[in-house]
C-alpha positions as MATLAB code, in Angstrom:
seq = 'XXXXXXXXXXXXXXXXXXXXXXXXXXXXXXXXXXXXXXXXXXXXXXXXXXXXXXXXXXXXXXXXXXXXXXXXXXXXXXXXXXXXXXXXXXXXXXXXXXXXXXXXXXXXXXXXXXXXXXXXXXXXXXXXXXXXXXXXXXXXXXXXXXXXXXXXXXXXXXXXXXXXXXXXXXXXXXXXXXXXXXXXXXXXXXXXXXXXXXXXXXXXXXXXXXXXXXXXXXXXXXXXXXXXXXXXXXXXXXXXXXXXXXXXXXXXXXXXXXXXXXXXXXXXXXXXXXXXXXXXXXXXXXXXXXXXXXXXXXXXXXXXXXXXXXXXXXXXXXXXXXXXXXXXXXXXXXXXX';
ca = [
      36.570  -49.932   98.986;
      32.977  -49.837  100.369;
      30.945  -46.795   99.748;
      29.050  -46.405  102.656;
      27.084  -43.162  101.074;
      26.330  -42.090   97.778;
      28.229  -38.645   96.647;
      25.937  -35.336   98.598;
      27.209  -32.258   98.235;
      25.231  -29.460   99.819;
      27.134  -26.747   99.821;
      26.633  -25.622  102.977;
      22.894  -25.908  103.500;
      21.859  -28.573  105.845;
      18.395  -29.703  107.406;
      17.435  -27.842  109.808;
      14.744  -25.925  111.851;
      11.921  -24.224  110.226;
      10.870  -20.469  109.621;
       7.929  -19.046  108.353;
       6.766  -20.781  105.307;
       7.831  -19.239  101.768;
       6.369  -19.401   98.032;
       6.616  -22.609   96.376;
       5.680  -22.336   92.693;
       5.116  -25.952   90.867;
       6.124  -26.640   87.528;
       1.742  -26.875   86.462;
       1.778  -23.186   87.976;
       5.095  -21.648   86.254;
       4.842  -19.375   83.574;
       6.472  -20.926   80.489;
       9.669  -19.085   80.698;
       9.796  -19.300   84.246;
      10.202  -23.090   83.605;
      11.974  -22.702   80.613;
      14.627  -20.957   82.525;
      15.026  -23.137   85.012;
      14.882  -26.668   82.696;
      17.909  -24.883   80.640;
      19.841  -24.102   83.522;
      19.502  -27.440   84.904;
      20.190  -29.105   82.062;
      23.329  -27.169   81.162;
      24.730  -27.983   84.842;
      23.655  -31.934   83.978;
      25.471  -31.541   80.985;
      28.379  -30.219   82.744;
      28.609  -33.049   85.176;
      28.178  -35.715   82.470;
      31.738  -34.218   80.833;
      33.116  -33.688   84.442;
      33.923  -30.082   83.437;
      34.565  -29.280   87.296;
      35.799  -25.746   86.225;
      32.541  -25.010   84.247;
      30.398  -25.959   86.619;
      32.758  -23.834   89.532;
      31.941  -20.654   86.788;
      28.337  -21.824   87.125;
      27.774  -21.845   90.987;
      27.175  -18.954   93.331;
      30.335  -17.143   94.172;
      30.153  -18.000   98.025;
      30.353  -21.725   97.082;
      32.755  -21.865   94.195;
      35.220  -20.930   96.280;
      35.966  -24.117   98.028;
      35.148  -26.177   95.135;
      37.579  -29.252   95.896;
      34.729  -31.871   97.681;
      32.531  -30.667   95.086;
      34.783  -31.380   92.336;
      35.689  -34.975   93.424;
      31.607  -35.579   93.395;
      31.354  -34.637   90.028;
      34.473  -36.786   88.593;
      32.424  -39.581   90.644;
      29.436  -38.860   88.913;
      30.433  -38.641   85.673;
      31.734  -42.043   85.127;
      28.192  -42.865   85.910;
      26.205  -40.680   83.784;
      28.497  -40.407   80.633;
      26.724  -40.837   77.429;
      23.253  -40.966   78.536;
      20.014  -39.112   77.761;
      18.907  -36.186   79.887;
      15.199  -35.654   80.709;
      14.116  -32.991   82.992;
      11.743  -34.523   85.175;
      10.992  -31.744   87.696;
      10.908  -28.028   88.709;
      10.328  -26.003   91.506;
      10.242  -22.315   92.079;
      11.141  -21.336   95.656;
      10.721  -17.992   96.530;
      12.708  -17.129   99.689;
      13.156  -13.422   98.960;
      11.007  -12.173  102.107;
      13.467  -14.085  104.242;
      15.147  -12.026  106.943;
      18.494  -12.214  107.669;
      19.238  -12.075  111.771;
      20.989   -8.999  113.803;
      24.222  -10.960  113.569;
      24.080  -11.011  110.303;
      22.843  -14.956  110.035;
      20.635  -16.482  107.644;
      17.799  -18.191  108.631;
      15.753  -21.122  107.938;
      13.144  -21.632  105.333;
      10.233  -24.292  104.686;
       8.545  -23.743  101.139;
       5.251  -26.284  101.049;
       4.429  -27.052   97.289;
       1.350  -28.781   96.419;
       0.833  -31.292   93.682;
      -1.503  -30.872   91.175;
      -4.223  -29.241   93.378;
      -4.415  -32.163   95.418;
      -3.507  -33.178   99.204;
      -0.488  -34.030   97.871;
       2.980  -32.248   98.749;
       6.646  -31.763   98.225;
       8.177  -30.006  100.994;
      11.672  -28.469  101.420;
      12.948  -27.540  104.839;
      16.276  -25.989  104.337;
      18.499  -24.138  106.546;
      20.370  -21.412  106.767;
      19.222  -20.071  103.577;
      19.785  -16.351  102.497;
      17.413  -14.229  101.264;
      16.589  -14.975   97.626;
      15.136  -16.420   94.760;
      15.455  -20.270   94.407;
      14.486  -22.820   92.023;
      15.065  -27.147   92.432;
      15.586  -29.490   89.193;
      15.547  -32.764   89.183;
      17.071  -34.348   86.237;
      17.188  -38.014   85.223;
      19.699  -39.530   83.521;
      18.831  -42.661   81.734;
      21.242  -45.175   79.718;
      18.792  -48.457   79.695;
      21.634  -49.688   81.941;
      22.360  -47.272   84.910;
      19.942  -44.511   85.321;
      20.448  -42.016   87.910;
      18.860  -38.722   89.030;
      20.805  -35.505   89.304;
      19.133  -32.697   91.386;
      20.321  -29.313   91.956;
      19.118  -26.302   93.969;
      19.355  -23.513   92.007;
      19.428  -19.927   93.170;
      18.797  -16.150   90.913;
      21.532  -14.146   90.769;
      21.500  -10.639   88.761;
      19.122  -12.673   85.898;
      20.878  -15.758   85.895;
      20.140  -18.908   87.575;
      24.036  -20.305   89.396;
      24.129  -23.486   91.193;
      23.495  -23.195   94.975;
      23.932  -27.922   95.762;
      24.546  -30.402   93.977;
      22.872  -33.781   95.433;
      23.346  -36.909   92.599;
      22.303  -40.533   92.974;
      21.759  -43.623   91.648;
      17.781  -44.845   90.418;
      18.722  -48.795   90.959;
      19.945  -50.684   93.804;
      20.926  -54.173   92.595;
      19.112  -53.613   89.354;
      15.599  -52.524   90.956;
      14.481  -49.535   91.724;
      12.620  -47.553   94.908;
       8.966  -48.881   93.956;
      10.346  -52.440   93.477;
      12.197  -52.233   97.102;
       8.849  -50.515   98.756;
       6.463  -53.129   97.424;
       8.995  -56.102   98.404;
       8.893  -54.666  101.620;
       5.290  -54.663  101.909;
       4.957  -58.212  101.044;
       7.976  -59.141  103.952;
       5.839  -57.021  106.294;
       3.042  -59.178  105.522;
       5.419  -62.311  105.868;
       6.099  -61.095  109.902;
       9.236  -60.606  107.960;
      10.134  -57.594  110.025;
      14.004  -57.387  109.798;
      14.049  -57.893  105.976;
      11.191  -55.515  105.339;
      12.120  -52.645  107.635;
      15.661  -52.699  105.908;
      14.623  -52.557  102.110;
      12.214  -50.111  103.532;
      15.338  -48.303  104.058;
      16.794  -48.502  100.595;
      13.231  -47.981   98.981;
      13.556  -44.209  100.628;
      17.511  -43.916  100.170;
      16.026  -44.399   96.438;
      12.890  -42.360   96.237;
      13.988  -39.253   98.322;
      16.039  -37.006   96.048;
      17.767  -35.316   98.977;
      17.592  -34.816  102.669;
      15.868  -31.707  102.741;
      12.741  -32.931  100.492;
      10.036  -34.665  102.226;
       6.409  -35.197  100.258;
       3.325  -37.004  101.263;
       4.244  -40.368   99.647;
       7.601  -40.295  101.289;
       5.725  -39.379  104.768;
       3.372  -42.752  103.845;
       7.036  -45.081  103.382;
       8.355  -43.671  106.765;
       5.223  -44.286  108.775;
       5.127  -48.035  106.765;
       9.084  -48.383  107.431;
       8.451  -47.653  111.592;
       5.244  -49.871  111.816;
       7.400  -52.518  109.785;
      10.404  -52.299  112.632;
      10.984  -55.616  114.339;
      10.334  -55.385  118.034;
      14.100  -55.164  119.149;
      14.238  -51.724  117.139;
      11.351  -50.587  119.317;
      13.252  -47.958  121.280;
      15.842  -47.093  117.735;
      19.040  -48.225  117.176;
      21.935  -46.000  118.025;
      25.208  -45.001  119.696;
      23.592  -43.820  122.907;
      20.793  -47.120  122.324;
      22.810  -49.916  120.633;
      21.174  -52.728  119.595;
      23.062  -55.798  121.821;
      23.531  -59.411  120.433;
      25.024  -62.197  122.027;
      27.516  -64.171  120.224;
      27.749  -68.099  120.759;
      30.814  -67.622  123.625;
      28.658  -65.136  125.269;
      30.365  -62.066  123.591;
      28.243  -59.280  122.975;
      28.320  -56.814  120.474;
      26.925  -53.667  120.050;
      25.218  -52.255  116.975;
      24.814  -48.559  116.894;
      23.262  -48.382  113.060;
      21.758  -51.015  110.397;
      20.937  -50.224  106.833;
      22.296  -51.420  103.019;
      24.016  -51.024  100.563;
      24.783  -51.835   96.770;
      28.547  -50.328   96.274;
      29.626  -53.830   95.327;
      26.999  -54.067   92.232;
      26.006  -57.866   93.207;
      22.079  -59.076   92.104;
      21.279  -58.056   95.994;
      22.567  -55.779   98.469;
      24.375  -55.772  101.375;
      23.286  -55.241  105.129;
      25.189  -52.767  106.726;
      26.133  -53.164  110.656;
      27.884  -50.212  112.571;
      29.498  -51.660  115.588;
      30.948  -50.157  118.818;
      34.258  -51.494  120.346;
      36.646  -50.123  122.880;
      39.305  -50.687  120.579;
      40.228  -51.925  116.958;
      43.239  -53.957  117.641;
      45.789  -54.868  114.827;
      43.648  -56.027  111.631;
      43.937  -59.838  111.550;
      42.212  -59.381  115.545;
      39.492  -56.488  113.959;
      39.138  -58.881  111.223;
      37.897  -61.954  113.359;
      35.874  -59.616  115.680;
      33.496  -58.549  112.985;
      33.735  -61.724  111.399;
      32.506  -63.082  114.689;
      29.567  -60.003  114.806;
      28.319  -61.138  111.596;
      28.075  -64.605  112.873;
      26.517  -63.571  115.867;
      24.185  -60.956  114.001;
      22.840  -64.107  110.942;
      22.164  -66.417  114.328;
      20.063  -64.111  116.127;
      18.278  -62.972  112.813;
      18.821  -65.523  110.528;
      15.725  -64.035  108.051;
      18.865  -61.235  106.783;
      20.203  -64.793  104.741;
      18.085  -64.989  102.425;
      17.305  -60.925  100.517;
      20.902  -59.796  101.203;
      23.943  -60.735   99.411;
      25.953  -60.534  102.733;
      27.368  -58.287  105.530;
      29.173  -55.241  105.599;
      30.713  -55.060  109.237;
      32.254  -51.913  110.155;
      33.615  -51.552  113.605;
      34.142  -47.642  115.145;
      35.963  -45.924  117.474;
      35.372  -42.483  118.044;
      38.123  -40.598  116.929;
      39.935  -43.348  114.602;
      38.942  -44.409  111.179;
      36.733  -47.498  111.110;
      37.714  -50.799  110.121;
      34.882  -52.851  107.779;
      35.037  -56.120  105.958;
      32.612  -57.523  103.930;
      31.786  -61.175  103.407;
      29.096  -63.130  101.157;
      25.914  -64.783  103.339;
      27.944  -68.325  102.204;
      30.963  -66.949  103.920;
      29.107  -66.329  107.247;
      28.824  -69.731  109.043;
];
């Protein structure tokens, strides 16, 4: 089965809006058992996920979350097949101080922005992160590398009673068809520079899916790929490309089909990945009739931009109703005629 997103689990903090800014403390500007600390717990939760000791980690998370541990523990089985056996590295830390946060009347937690910058320079990590209580956080990143199969484990982190618990969970893969985020952002460059637009604004895409550690991060070189990802868009994409904005193509017999969403993706593990294409329909139909209608969108879809032929491996089509589950196929580019 297609995975159309890598495992997230957040744990019930989501992007959101912004409060006053809190205390970011850099790894450079720790003390050395303030990062210490925060390295060990990290790596003992990395360790933890490599074993797929679910129950460990649920005694290492912050009460509020382990109690609904379920998603969290089908994430980590996921993960684990992935990140067995390698060698941990500890690439960053952050100390985010949210303790002056202010919880509401009601009782509600509110929303925090802690802006970190790098070295003394312009540059910046931010983390916008809502409905966050009142505390004392920290964020480790943690690489996993087997020569093979890296991939990056990151966890937010929060200081209870002395000890640092687990507050999310967000793991991902470093390689998309065997290359990683710089190798996708300087392909897409060079498409750019090719008038390439359709092939560059979508490995733009995966270059960020690669890069950004999680949803709630945003940094100045990830604010440069955005702004290089929208200039990139091909004119048809000049209003977006959504439900409520669909991007229409016509098929051969004058059909037309409606895109709500384009990106990639690699679940399949060819040498290149996938386009995915989101498409709207009134209805799915029985399967052999869902079957030839996205068959039929991906034709339609190659003809109107043939450029997709030649970086991807092929099409994921996955046709939506609201309120059913979708139907997608995949088929190779030497499939799509």
């Amino acid at each position: 089965m297609m995975r159309l997103k890598t495992g997230l689990v957040t744990l019930g903090l989501l992007v959101g809006g912004v409060a006053s800014a809190e205390v970011c403390t850099t790894q450079s500007q720790m003390t050395g058992p303030e990062r210490d600390a925060l390295s060990l717990a990290a790596r003992g939760l990395a360790t933890k996920v490599q074993a797929g000791d679910v129950n460990g980690l649920r005694a290492a998370t912050a009460a509020e979350y382990a109690k609904d541990f379920g998603g969290i523990g089908e994430v980590v089985g996921s993960t684990s097949a992935h990140v067995k056996g390698g060698a941990l590295q500890v690439e960053q830390v952050y100390l985010l101080d949210g303790s002056q946060l202010k919880r509401g009347a009601d009782g509600s937690v509110p929303d925090a922005q802690f802006f970190c910058s790098l070295n003394k320079s312009s540059a910046e990590a931010d983390f916008i992160i809502s409905g966050l209580a009142p505390g004392r956080y920290g964020f480790a990143i943690v690489d996993v590398r087997d020569g093979s199969s890296p991939w990056r484990l990151s966890f937010l982190l929060r200081q209870d009673q002395g000890q640092w618990v687990m507050a999310g969970f967000y793991p991902k893969p470093l390689l998309a068809a065997g290359h990683d985020g710089l190798w996708y952002w300087t392909q897409a460059r060079l498409m750019s520079a090719q008038k390439e637009h359709w092939d560059a604004w979508l490995y733009y895409q995966q270059a960020e899916s690669l890069l950004r550690p999680t949803n709630f991060i945003q940094s100045t070189h990830l604010e440069k790929l955005k702004a290089e990802e929208t200039a990139a868009a091909p004119p048809a994409l000049s209003e977006g490309v959504s439900a409520e904005s669909p991007l229409v193509v016509k098929g051969a017999d004058g059909a037309e089909y409606r895109f709500t969403a384009l990106g990639v993706d690699d679940s399949l593990g060819n040498d290149k990945v996938d386009v995915t294409a989101h498409l709207k329909v009134d209805q799915l139909g029985d399967a052999a009739a869902a079957r030839k209608r996205n068959s039929d969108a991906m034709n339609a879809l190659l003809a109107a931009y043939p450029e997709l032929r030649k970086p991807f491996h092929g099409v994921w089509m996955i046709a939506e109703v609201p309120g059913q589950n979708p139907f997608a196929t995949e088929q190779a580019m030497s499939q799509i005629h």
